[in-house]
Amino acid sequence: MLNILWIVMMAGGIIFASFQGTMGAVTETFIDSSTEAVNLCIFMLGVIGVWNGMMEIAVDSGLMEKIAFYMSPLIHWLFPDIPKGHKANEYIAANMAANILGLGWAATPAGLKAMKELQSMNDVGHKECASDMMCSFLVINISSLQLIPINMIAYRSQYGSVNPAAVVFPAICATLISTLAGILFIKGMRIIKRKSRRKY
């Protein structure tokens, strides 16, 4: 669906520019944007490489196991159906820690592994459907509380912001609200499902 929207918007812009006689400006913008995109990718590659490497070191050194241990009360409260000591807890902790640090891309590998572990616990007859724990994890992952939005600071620095870190406080407020809303939604849906099961 998004691909279709992008194609429609780009085609609409080109058609509009051809009628307005500004195709030269469109072509120049395409070239400049392509160059800028490549430069941004190279810049962000270094940032992502450093933090992904640090995450791998944290996993191999056992630091993530300790983080998962200290986060276990929170994780168990959010995901009560996951057994204690299950590998999914460690991956969820790694994903949440990376998101809190604003490392969205570094959080992705841990998130995929967590989903794989959650899928392994899914009911045999319902493998094609996401479990409650998988849906809950997705909500928490998307809302993602961020204390240090490193990627956003890097973007702002790349584009010449005078104070790249000025986004920190607004980001904390926005992601705190979104995370609380996500948690309330998860807990609310769990209560509704529990009541509906009692009726039947």
JSON list of C-alpha atoms in Angstrom, two decimals:
[
{"chain": "A", "resi": 1, "resn": "MET", "atom": "CA", "xyz": [0.00, 0.00, 0.00]},
{"chain": "A", "resi": 2, "resn": "LEU", "atom": "CA", "xyz": [2.80, 2.43, 0.89]},
{"chain": "A", "resi": 3, "resn": "ASN", "atom": "CA", "xyz": [4.54, 1.64, -2.39]},
{"chain": "A", "resi": 4, "resn": "ILE", "atom": "CA", "xyz": [1.39, 2.59, -4.27]},
{"chain": "A", "resi": 5, "resn": "LEU", "atom": "CA", "xyz": [1.12, 5.87, -2.32]},
{"chain": "A", "resi": 6, "resn": "TRP", "atom": "CA", "xyz": [4.74, 6.75, -3.08]},
{"chain": "A", "resi": 7, "resn": "ILE", "atom": "CA", "xyz": [4.26, 6.01, -6.79]},
{"chain": "A", "resi": 8, "resn": "VAL", "atom": "CA", "xyz": [1.06, 8.09, -6.92]},
{"chain": "A", "resi": 9, "resn": "MET", "atom": "CA", "xyz": [2.70, 11.06, -5.15]},
{"chain": "A", "resi": 10, "resn": "MET", "atom": "CA", "xyz": [5.82, 10.97, -7.32]},
{"chain": "A", "resi": 11, "resn": "ALA", "atom": "CA", "xyz": [3.84, 10.55, -10.53]},
{"chain": "A", "resi": 12, "resn": "GLY", "atom": "CA", "xyz": [1.46, 13.35, -9.48]},
{"chain": "A", "resi": 13, "resn": "GLY", "atom": "CA", "xyz": [4.40, 15.67, -8.79]},
{"chain": "A", "resi": 14, "resn": "ILE", "atom": "CA", "xyz": [6.04, 14.92, -12.13]},
{"chain": "A", "resi": 15, "resn": "ILE", "atom": "CA", "xyz": [2.79, 15.43, -14.06]},
{"chain": "A", "resi": 16, "resn": "PHE", "atom": "CA", "xyz": [2.09, 18.68, -12.20]},
{"chain": "A", "resi": 17, "resn": "ALA", "atom": "CA", "xyz": [5.66, 19.91, -12.88]},
{"chain": "A", "resi": 18, "resn": "SER", "atom": "CA", "xyz": [5.35, 19.08, -16.59]},
{"chain": "A", "resi": 19, "resn": "PHE", "atom": "CA", "xyz": [2.20, 21.22, -16.86]},
{"chain": "A", "resi": 20, "resn": "GLN", "atom": "CA", "xyz": [3.81, 24.05, -14.87]},
{"chain": "A", "resi": 21, "resn": "GLY", "atom": "CA", "xyz": [7.02, 23.94, -16.91]},
{"chain": "A", "resi": 22, "resn": "THR", "atom": "CA", "xyz": [9.24, 23.21, -13.89]},
{"chain": "A", "resi": 23, "resn": "MET", "atom": "CA", "xyz": [10.62, 19.81, -14.95]},
{"chain": "A", "resi": 24, "resn": "GLY", "atom": "CA", "xyz": [14.15, 21.21, -14.76]},
{"chain": "A", "resi": 25, "resn": "ALA", "atom": "CA", "xyz": [13.72, 21.99, -11.08]},
{"chain": "A", "resi": 26, "resn": "VAL", "atom": "CA", "xyz": [12.26, 18.51, -10.48]},
{"chain": "A", "resi": 27, "resn": "THR", "atom": "CA", "xyz": [15.24, 16.85, -12.17]},
{"chain": "A", "resi": 28, "resn": "GLU", "atom": "CA", "xyz": [17.69, 18.97, -10.17]},
{"chain": "A", "resi": 29, "resn": "THR", "atom": "CA", "xyz": [15.86, 18.09, -6.94]},
{"chain": "A", "resi": 30, "resn": "PHE", "atom": "CA", "xyz": [16.00, 14.36, -7.78]},
{"chain": "A", "resi": 31, "resn": "ILE", "atom": "CA", "xyz": [19.77, 14.54, -8.30]},
{"chain": "A", "resi": 32, "resn": "ASP", "atom": "CA", "xyz": [20.39, 16.62, -5.14]},
{"chain": "A", "resi": 33, "resn": "SER", "atom": "CA", "xyz": [18.15, 14.36, -3.06]},
{"chain": "A", "resi": 34, "resn": "SER", "atom": "CA", "xyz": [19.92, 11.23, -4.31]},
{"chain": "A", "resi": 35, "resn": "THR", "atom": "CA", "xyz": [23.30, 12.66, -3.35]},
{"chain": "A", "resi": 36, "resn": "GLU", "atom": "CA", "xyz": [21.99, 13.77, 0.04]},
{"chain": "A", "resi": 37, "resn": "ALA", "atom": "CA", "xyz": [20.44, 10.33, 0.67]},
{"chain": "A", "resi": 38, "resn": "VAL", "atom": "CA", "xyz": [23.75, 8.57, -0.03]},
{"chain": "A", "resi": 39, "resn": "ASN", "atom": "CA", "xyz": [25.65, 10.96, 2.26]},
{"chain": "A", "resi": 40, "resn": "LEU", "atom": "CA", "xyz": [23.09, 10.46, 5.03]},
{"chain": "A", "resi": 41, "resn": "CYS", "atom": "CA", "xyz": [23.29, 6.67, 4.68]},
{"chain": "A", "resi": 42, "resn": "ILE", "atom": "CA", "xyz": [27.09, 6.76, 4.97]},
{"chain": "A", "resi": 43, "resn": "PHE", "atom": "CA", "xyz": [26.87, 9.02, 8.04]},
{"chain": "A", "resi": 44, "resn": "MET", "atom": "CA", "xyz": [24.24, 6.86, 9.73]},
{"chain": "A", "resi": 45, "resn": "LEU", "atom": "CA", "xyz": [26.10, 3.66, 8.85]},
{"chain": "A", "resi": 46, "resn": "GLY", "atom": "CA", "xyz": [28.87, 4.68, 11.22]},
{"chain": "A", "resi": 47, "resn": "VAL", "atom": "CA", "xyz": [26.42, 5.50, 14.03]},
{"chain": "A", "resi": 48, "resn": "ILE", "atom": "CA", "xyz": [24.49, 2.26, 13.56]},
{"chain": "A", "resi": 49, "resn": "GLY", "atom": "CA", "xyz": [27.67, 0.19, 13.26]},
{"chain": "A", "resi": 50, "resn": "VAL", "atom": "CA", "xyz": [29.05, 1.50, 16.54]},
{"chain": "A", "resi": 51, "resn": "TRP", "atom": "CA", "xyz": [25.86, 0.94, 18.53]},
{"chain": "A", "resi": 52, "resn": "ASN", "atom": "CA", "xyz": [25.06, -2.43, 16.96]},
{"chain": "A", "resi": 53, "resn": "GLY", "atom": "CA", "xyz": [28.58, -3.51, 17.83]},
{"chain": "A", "resi": 54, "resn": "MET", "atom": "CA", "xyz": [28.09, -2.37, 21.42]},
{"chain": "A", "resi": 55, "resn": "MET", "atom": "CA", "xyz": [24.83, -4.32, 21.60]},
{"chain": "A", "resi": 56, "resn": "GLU", "atom": "CA", "xyz": [26.59, -7.47, 20.36]},
{"chain": "A", "resi": 57, "resn": "ILE", "atom": "CA", "xyz": [29.34, -7.00, 22.94]},
{"chain": "A", "resi": 58, "resn": "ALA", "atom": "CA", "xyz": [26.67, -6.58, 25.64]},
{"chain": "A", "resi": 59, "resn": "VAL", "atom": "CA", "xyz": [25.01, -9.85, 24.56]},
{"chain": "A", "resi": 60, "resn": "ASP", "atom": "CA", "xyz": [28.28, -11.85, 24.31]},
{"chain": "A", "resi": 61, "resn": "SER", "atom": "CA", "xyz": [29.60, -10.52, 27.63]},
{"chain": "A", "resi": 62, "resn": "GLY", "atom": "CA", "xyz": [26.45, -11.52, 29.48]},
{"chain": "A", "resi": 63, "resn": "LEU", "atom": "CA", "xyz": [25.47, -7.92, 30.21]},
{"chain": "A", "resi": 64, "resn": "MET", "atom": "CA", "xyz": [22.13, -8.40, 28.48]},
{"chain": "A", "resi": 65, "resn": "GLU", "atom": "CA", "xyz": [21.39, -11.36, 30.75]},
{"chain": "A", "resi": 66, "resn": "LYS", "atom": "CA", "xyz": [21.92, -9.10, 33.77]},
{"chain": "A", "resi": 67, "resn": "ILE", "atom": "CA", "xyz": [19.75, -6.39, 32.21]},
{"chain": "A", "resi": 68, "resn": "ALA", "atom": "CA", "xyz": [17.06, -9.01, 31.54]},
{"chain": "A", "resi": 69, "resn": "PHE", "atom": "CA", "xyz": [17.34, -10.15, 35.16]},
{"chain": "A", "resi": 70, "resn": "TYR", "atom": "CA", "xyz": [16.85, -6.63, 36.54]},
{"chain": "A", "resi": 71, "resn": "MET", "atom": "CA", "xyz": [14.08, -5.93, 34.04]},
{"chain": "A", "resi": 72, "resn": "SER", "atom": "CA", "xyz": [12.36, -9.27, 34.72]},
{"chain": "A", "resi": 73, "resn": "PRO", "atom": "CA", "xyz": [9.71, -7.83, 37.10]},
{"chain": "A", "resi": 74, "resn": "LEU", "atom": "CA", "xyz": [8.66, -5.28, 34.47]},
{"chain": "A", "resi": 75, "resn": "ILE", "atom": "CA", "xyz": [8.79, -7.82, 31.63]},
{"chain": "A", "resi": 76, "resn": "HIS", "atom": "CA", "xyz": [6.81, -10.37, 33.64]},
{"chain": "A", "resi": 77, "resn": "TRP", "atom": "CA", "xyz": [4.21, -7.70, 34.46]},
{"chain": "A", "resi": 78, "resn": "LEU", "atom": "CA", "xyz": [3.88, -6.75, 30.80]},
{"chain": "A", "resi": 79, "resn": "PHE", "atom": "CA", "xyz": [4.11, -10.33, 29.48]},
{"chain": "A", "resi": 80, "resn": "PRO", "atom": "CA", "xyz": [2.80, -12.62, 32.23]},
{"chain": "A", "resi": 81, "resn": "ASP", "atom": "CA", "xyz": [2.41, -15.63, 29.90]},
{"chain": "A", "resi": 82, "resn": "ILE", "atom": "CA", "xyz": [6.15, -15.87, 29.19]},
{"chain": "A", "resi": 83, "resn": "PRO", "atom": "CA", "xyz": [7.82, -18.36, 31.56]},
{"chain": "A", "resi": 84, "resn": "LYS", "atom": "CA", "xyz": [10.62, -17.05, 33.74]},
{"chain": "A", "resi": 85, "resn": "GLY", "atom": "CA", "xyz": [14.03, -17.89, 32.32]},
{"chain": "A", "resi": 86, "resn": "HIS", "atom": "CA", "xyz": [12.71, -18.16, 28.77]},
{"chain": "A", "resi": 87, "resn": "LYS", "atom": "CA", "xyz": [15.02, -16.82, 26.04]},
{"chain": "A", "resi": 88, "resn": "ALA", "atom": "CA", "xyz": [12.29, -14.43, 24.89]},
{"chain": "A", "resi": 89, "resn": "ASN", "atom": "CA", "xyz": [12.77, -12.41, 28.09]},
{"chain": "A", "resi": 90, "resn": "GLU", "atom": "CA", "xyz": [16.40, -11.68, 27.22]},
{"chain": "A", "resi": 91, "resn": "TYR", "atom": "CA", "xyz": [15.57, -10.60, 23.66]},
{"chain": "A", "resi": 92, "resn": "ILE", "atom": "CA", "xyz": [12.69, -8.41, 24.86]},
{"chain": "A", "resi": 93, "resn": "ALA", "atom": "CA", "xyz": [15.00, -6.78, 27.41]},
{"chain": "A", "resi": 94, "resn": "ALA", "atom": "CA", "xyz": [17.61, -6.13, 24.71]},
{"chain": "A", "resi": 95, "resn": "ASN", "atom": "CA", "xyz": [14.96, -4.66, 22.42]},
{"chain": "A", "resi": 96, "resn": "MET", "atom": "CA", "xyz": [13.55, -2.41, 25.14]},
{"chain": "A", "resi": 97, "resn": "ALA", "atom": "CA", "xyz": [17.02, -1.26, 26.24]},
{"chain": "A", "resi": 98, "resn": "ALA", "atom": "CA", "xyz": [17.97, -0.36, 22.66]},
{"chain": "A", "resi": 99, "resn": "ASN", "atom": "CA", "xyz": [14.70, 1.51, 22.15]},
{"chain": "A", "resi": 100, "resn": "ILE", "atom": "CA", "xyz": [15.18, 3.45, 25.42]},
{"chain": "A", "resi": 101, "resn": "LEU", "atom": "CA", "xyz": [18.59, 4.54, 24.13]},
{"chain": "A", "resi": 102, "resn": "GLY", "atom": "CA", "xyz": [16.96, 5.62, 20.87]},
{"chain": "A", "resi": 103, "resn": "LEU", "atom": "CA", "xyz": [18.70, 2.90, 18.83]},
{"chain": "A", "resi": 104, "resn": "GLY", "atom": "CA", "xyz": [15.70, 1.83, 16.76]},
{"chain": "A", "resi": 105, "resn": "TRP", "atom": "CA", "xyz": [17.79, 0.03, 14.16]},
{"chain": "A", "resi": 106, "resn": "ALA", "atom": "CA", "xyz": [19.88, -1.73, 16.80]},
{"chain": "A", "resi": 107, "resn": "ALA", "atom": "CA", "xyz": [16.65, -2.85, 18.48]},
{"chain": "A", "resi": 108, "resn": "THR", "atom": "CA", "xyz": [15.36, -4.54, 15.33]},
{"chain": "A", "resi": 109, "resn": "PRO", "atom": "CA", "xyz": [17.49, -7.75, 15.45]},
{"chain": "A", "resi": 110, "resn": "ALA", "atom": "CA", "xyz": [16.58, -8.34, 19.11]},
{"chain": "A", "resi": 111, "resn": "GLY", "atom": "CA", "xyz": [12.94, -7.62, 18.31]},
{"chain": "A", "resi": 112, "resn": "LEU", "atom": "CA", "xyz": [12.88, -10.17, 15.48]},
{"chain": "A", "resi": 113, "resn": "LYS", "atom": "CA", "xyz": [14.48, -12.81, 17.72]},
{"chain": "A", "resi": 114, "resn": "ALA", "atom": "CA", "xyz": [11.97, -12.03, 20.47]},
{"chain": "A", "resi": 115, "resn": "MET", "atom": "CA", "xyz": [9.11, -12.48, 18.00]},
{"chain": "A", "resi": 116, "resn": "LYS", "atom": "CA", "xyz": [10.59, -15.80, 16.89]},
{"chain": "A", "resi": 117, "resn": "GLU", "atom": "CA", "xyz": [10.75, -17.01, 20.50]},
{"chain": "A", "resi": 118, "resn": "LEU", "atom": "CA", "xyz": [7.19, -15.80, 21.17]},
{"chain": "A", "resi": 119, "resn": "GLN", "atom": "CA", "xyz": [6.03, -17.61, 18.04]},
{"chain": "A", "resi": 120, "resn": "SER", "atom": "CA", "xyz": [7.59, -20.82, 19.35]},
{"chain": "A", "resi": 121, "resn": "MET", "atom": "CA", "xyz": [5.27, -20.55, 22.38]},
{"chain": "A", "resi": 122, "resn": "ASN", "atom": "CA", "xyz": [2.22, -19.86, 20.21]},
{"chain": "A", "resi": 123, "resn": "ASP", "atom": "CA", "xyz": [-0.57, -22.45, 20.23]},
{"chain": "A", "resi": 124, "resn": "VAL", "atom": "CA", "xyz": [0.09, -25.22, 17.71]},
{"chain": "A", "resi": 125, "resn": "GLY", "atom": "CA", "xyz": [-3.32, -24.80, 16.10]},
{"chain": "A", "resi": 126, "resn": "HIS", "atom": "CA", "xyz": [-2.93, -21.02, 15.76]},
{"chain": "A", "resi": 127, "resn": "LYS", "atom": "CA", "xyz": [0.54, -20.58, 14.30]},
{"chain": "A", "resi": 128, "resn": "GLU", "atom": "CA", "xyz": [-0.83, -18.35, 11.55]},
{"chain": "A", "resi": 129, "resn": "CYS", "atom": "CA", "xyz": [-2.25, -15.90, 14.14]},
{"chain": "A", "resi": 130, "resn": "ALA", "atom": "CA", "xyz": [-0.25, -13.64, 16.44]},
{"chain": "A", "resi": 131, "resn": "SER", "atom": "CA", "xyz": [-0.57, -14.48, 20.12]},
{"chain": "A", "resi": 132, "resn": "ASP", "atom": "CA", "xyz": [-1.55, -11.95, 22.80]},
{"chain": "A", "resi": 133, "resn": "MET", "atom": "CA", "xyz": [2.08, -11.73, 23.89]},
{"chain": "A", "resi": 134, "resn": "MET", "atom": "CA", "xyz": [3.24, -11.07, 20.32]},
{"chain": "A", "resi": 135, "resn": "CYS", "atom": "CA", "xyz": [0.67, -8.28, 19.93]},
{"chain": "A", "resi": 136, "resn": "SER", "atom": "CA", "xyz": [1.62, -6.82, 23.31]},
{"chain": "A", "resi": 137, "resn": "PHE", "atom": "CA", "xyz": [5.31, -6.84, 22.40]},
{"chain": "A", "resi": 138, "resn": "LEU", "atom": "CA", "xyz": [4.55, -5.13, 19.09]},
{"chain": "A", "resi": 139, "resn": "VAL", "atom": "CA", "xyz": [2.63, -2.35, 20.87]},
{"chain": "A", "resi": 140, "resn": "ILE", "atom": "CA", "xyz": [5.46, -1.81, 23.39]},
{"chain": "A", "resi": 141, "resn": "ASN", "atom": "CA", "xyz": [8.06, -1.88, 20.61]},
{"chain": "A", "resi": 142, "resn": "ILE", "atom": "CA", "xyz": [6.20, 0.66, 18.47]},
{"chain": "A", "resi": 143, "resn": "SER", "atom": "CA", "xyz": [5.52, 3.05, 21.36]},
{"chain": "A", "resi": 144, "resn": "SER", "atom": "CA", "xyz": [9.18, 2.70, 22.47]},
{"chain": "A", "resi": 145, "resn": "LEU", "atom": "CA", "xyz": [10.07, 5.00, 25.35]},
{"chain": "A", "resi": 146, "resn": "GLN", "atom": "CA", "xyz": [13.25, 6.90, 24.41]},
{"chain": "A", "resi": 147, "resn": "LEU", "atom": "CA", "xyz": [15.47, 8.62, 26.94]},
{"chain": "A", "resi": 148, "resn": "ILE", "atom": "CA", "xyz": [18.28, 9.35, 24.47]},
{"chain": "A", "resi": 149, "resn": "PRO", "atom": "CA", "xyz": [17.06, 9.65, 20.85]},
{"chain": "A", "resi": 150, "resn": "ILE", "atom": "CA", "xyz": [20.51, 9.05, 19.37]},
{"chain": "A", "resi": 151, "resn": "ASN", "atom": "CA", "xyz": [19.32, 8.57, 15.78]},
{"chain": "A", "resi": 152, "resn": "MET", "atom": "CA", "xyz": [17.35, 11.83, 15.84]},
{"chain": "A", "resi": 153, "resn": "ILE", "atom": "CA", "xyz": [20.30, 13.70, 17.36]},
{"chain": "A", "resi": 154, "resn": "ALA", "atom": "CA", "xyz": [22.52, 12.29, 14.60]},
{"chain": "A", "resi": 155, "resn": "TYR", "atom": "CA", "xyz": [20.05, 13.39, 11.91]},
{"chain": "A", "resi": 156, "resn": "ARG", "atom": "CA", "xyz": [19.87, 16.91, 13.35]},
{"chain": "A", "resi": 157, "resn": "SER", "atom": "CA", "xyz": [23.65, 17.10, 13.60]},
{"chain": "A", "resi": 158, "resn": "GLN", "atom": "CA", "xyz": [24.00, 15.97, 9.99]},
{"chain": "A", "resi": 159, "resn": "TYR", "atom": "CA", "xyz": [21.66, 18.72, 8.79]},
{"chain": "A", "resi": 160, "resn": "GLY", "atom": "CA", "xyz": [23.48, 21.48, 10.68]},
{"chain": "A", "resi": 161, "resn": "SER", "atom": "CA", "xyz": [21.31, 21.96, 13.76]},
{"chain": "A", "resi": 162, "resn": "VAL", "atom": "CA", "xyz": [22.75, 24.51, 16.21]},
{"chain": "A", "resi": 163, "resn": "ASN", "atom": "CA", "xyz": [21.60, 22.37, 19.16]},
{"chain": "A", "resi": 164, "resn": "PRO", "atom": "CA", "xyz": [21.03, 18.75, 18.01]},
{"chain": "A", "resi": 165, "resn": "ALA", "atom": "CA", "xyz": [20.24, 17.57, 21.56]},
{"chain": "A", "resi": 166, "resn": "ALA", "atom": "CA", "xyz": [17.35, 20.05, 21.97]},
{"chain": "A", "resi": 167, "resn": "VAL", "atom": "CA", "xyz": [15.00, 17.28, 20.89]},
{"chain": "A", "resi": 168, "resn": "VAL", "atom": "CA", "xyz": [15.76, 15.15, 23.96]},
{"chain": "A", "resi": 169, "resn": "PHE", "atom": "CA", "xyz": [13.13, 16.53, 26.36]},
{"chain": "A", "resi": 170, "resn": "PRO", "atom": "CA", "xyz": [10.26, 16.66, 23.81]},
{"chain": "A", "resi": 171, "resn": "ALA", "atom": "CA", "xyz": [11.16, 13.11, 22.72]},
{"chain": "A", "resi": 172, "resn": "ILE", "atom": "CA", "xyz": [11.06, 11.85, 26.32]},
{"chain": "A", "resi": 173, "resn": "CYS", "atom": "CA", "xyz": [7.64, 13.46, 26.88]},
{"chain": "A", "resi": 174, "resn": "ALA", "atom": "CA", "xyz": [6.17, 12.18, 23.60]},
{"chain": "A", "resi": 175, "resn": "THR", "atom": "CA", "xyz": [7.46, 8.62, 23.93]},
{"chain": "A", "resi": 176, "resn": "LEU", "atom": "CA", "xyz": [6.54, 8.45, 27.62]},
{"chain": "A", "resi": 177, "resn": "ILE", "atom": "CA", "xyz": [2.94, 9.33, 26.75]},
{"chain": "A", "resi": 178, "resn": "SER", "atom": "CA", "xyz": [2.86, 6.86, 23.84]},
{"chain": "A", "resi": 179, "resn": "THR", "atom": "CA", "xyz": [4.33, 4.08, 25.99]},
{"chain": "A", "resi": 180, "resn": "LEU", "atom": "CA", "xyz": [1.86, 4.69, 28.82]},
{"chain": "A", "resi": 181, "resn": "ALA", "atom": "CA", "xyz": [-0.98, 4.67, 26.27]},
{"chain": "A", "resi": 182, "resn": "GLY", "atom": "CA", "xyz": [0.34, 1.38, 24.88]},
{"chain": "A", "resi": 183, "resn": "ILE", "atom": "CA", "xyz": [0.55, -0.21, 28.33]},
{"chain": "A", "resi": 184, "resn": "LEU", "atom": "CA", "xyz": [-2.96, 0.96, 29.22]},
{"chain": "A", "resi": 185, "resn": "PHE", "atom": "CA", "xyz": [-4.23, -0.50, 25.96]},
{"chain": "A", "resi": 186, "resn": "ILE", "atom": "CA", "xyz": [-2.51, -3.85, 26.59]},
{"chain": "A", "resi": 187, "resn": "LYS", "atom": "CA", "xyz": [-3.79, -4.14, 30.16]},
{"chain": "A", "resi": 188, "resn": "GLY", "atom": "CA", "xyz": [-7.26, -2.96, 29.13]},
{"chain": "A", "resi": 189, "resn": "MET", "atom": "CA", "xyz": [-7.51, -5.57, 26.38]},
{"chain": "A", "resi": 190, "resn": "ARG", "atom": "CA", "xyz": [-6.33, -8.28, 28.78]},
{"chain": "A", "resi": 191, "resn": "ILE", "atom": "CA", "xyz": [-9.09, -7.35, 31.27]},
{"chain": "A", "resi": 192, "resn": "ILE", "atom": "CA", "xyz": [-11.72, -7.31, 28.51]},
{"chain": "A", "resi": 193, "resn": "LYS", "atom": "CA", "xyz": [-10.63, -10.74, 27.23]},
{"chain": "A", "resi": 194, "resn": "ARG", "atom": "CA", "xyz": [-10.60, -12.16, 30.75]},
{"chain": "A", "resi": 195, "resn": "LYS", "atom": "CA", "xyz": [-14.16, -10.95, 31.36]},
{"chain": "A", "resi": 196, "resn": "SER", "atom": "CA", "xyz": [-15.37, -12.27, 28.02]},
{"chain": "A", "resi": 197, "resn": "ARG", "atom": "CA", "xyz": [-13.90, -15.71, 28.81]},
{"chain": "A", "resi": 198, "resn": "ARG", "atom": "CA", "xyz": [-15.72, -15.80, 32.16]},
{"chain": "A", "resi": 199, "resn": "LYS", "atom": "CA", "xyz": [-19.04, -15.17, 30.38]},
{"chain": "A", "resi": 200, "resn": "TYR", "atom": "CA", "xyz": [-18.54, -18.19, 28.14]}
]
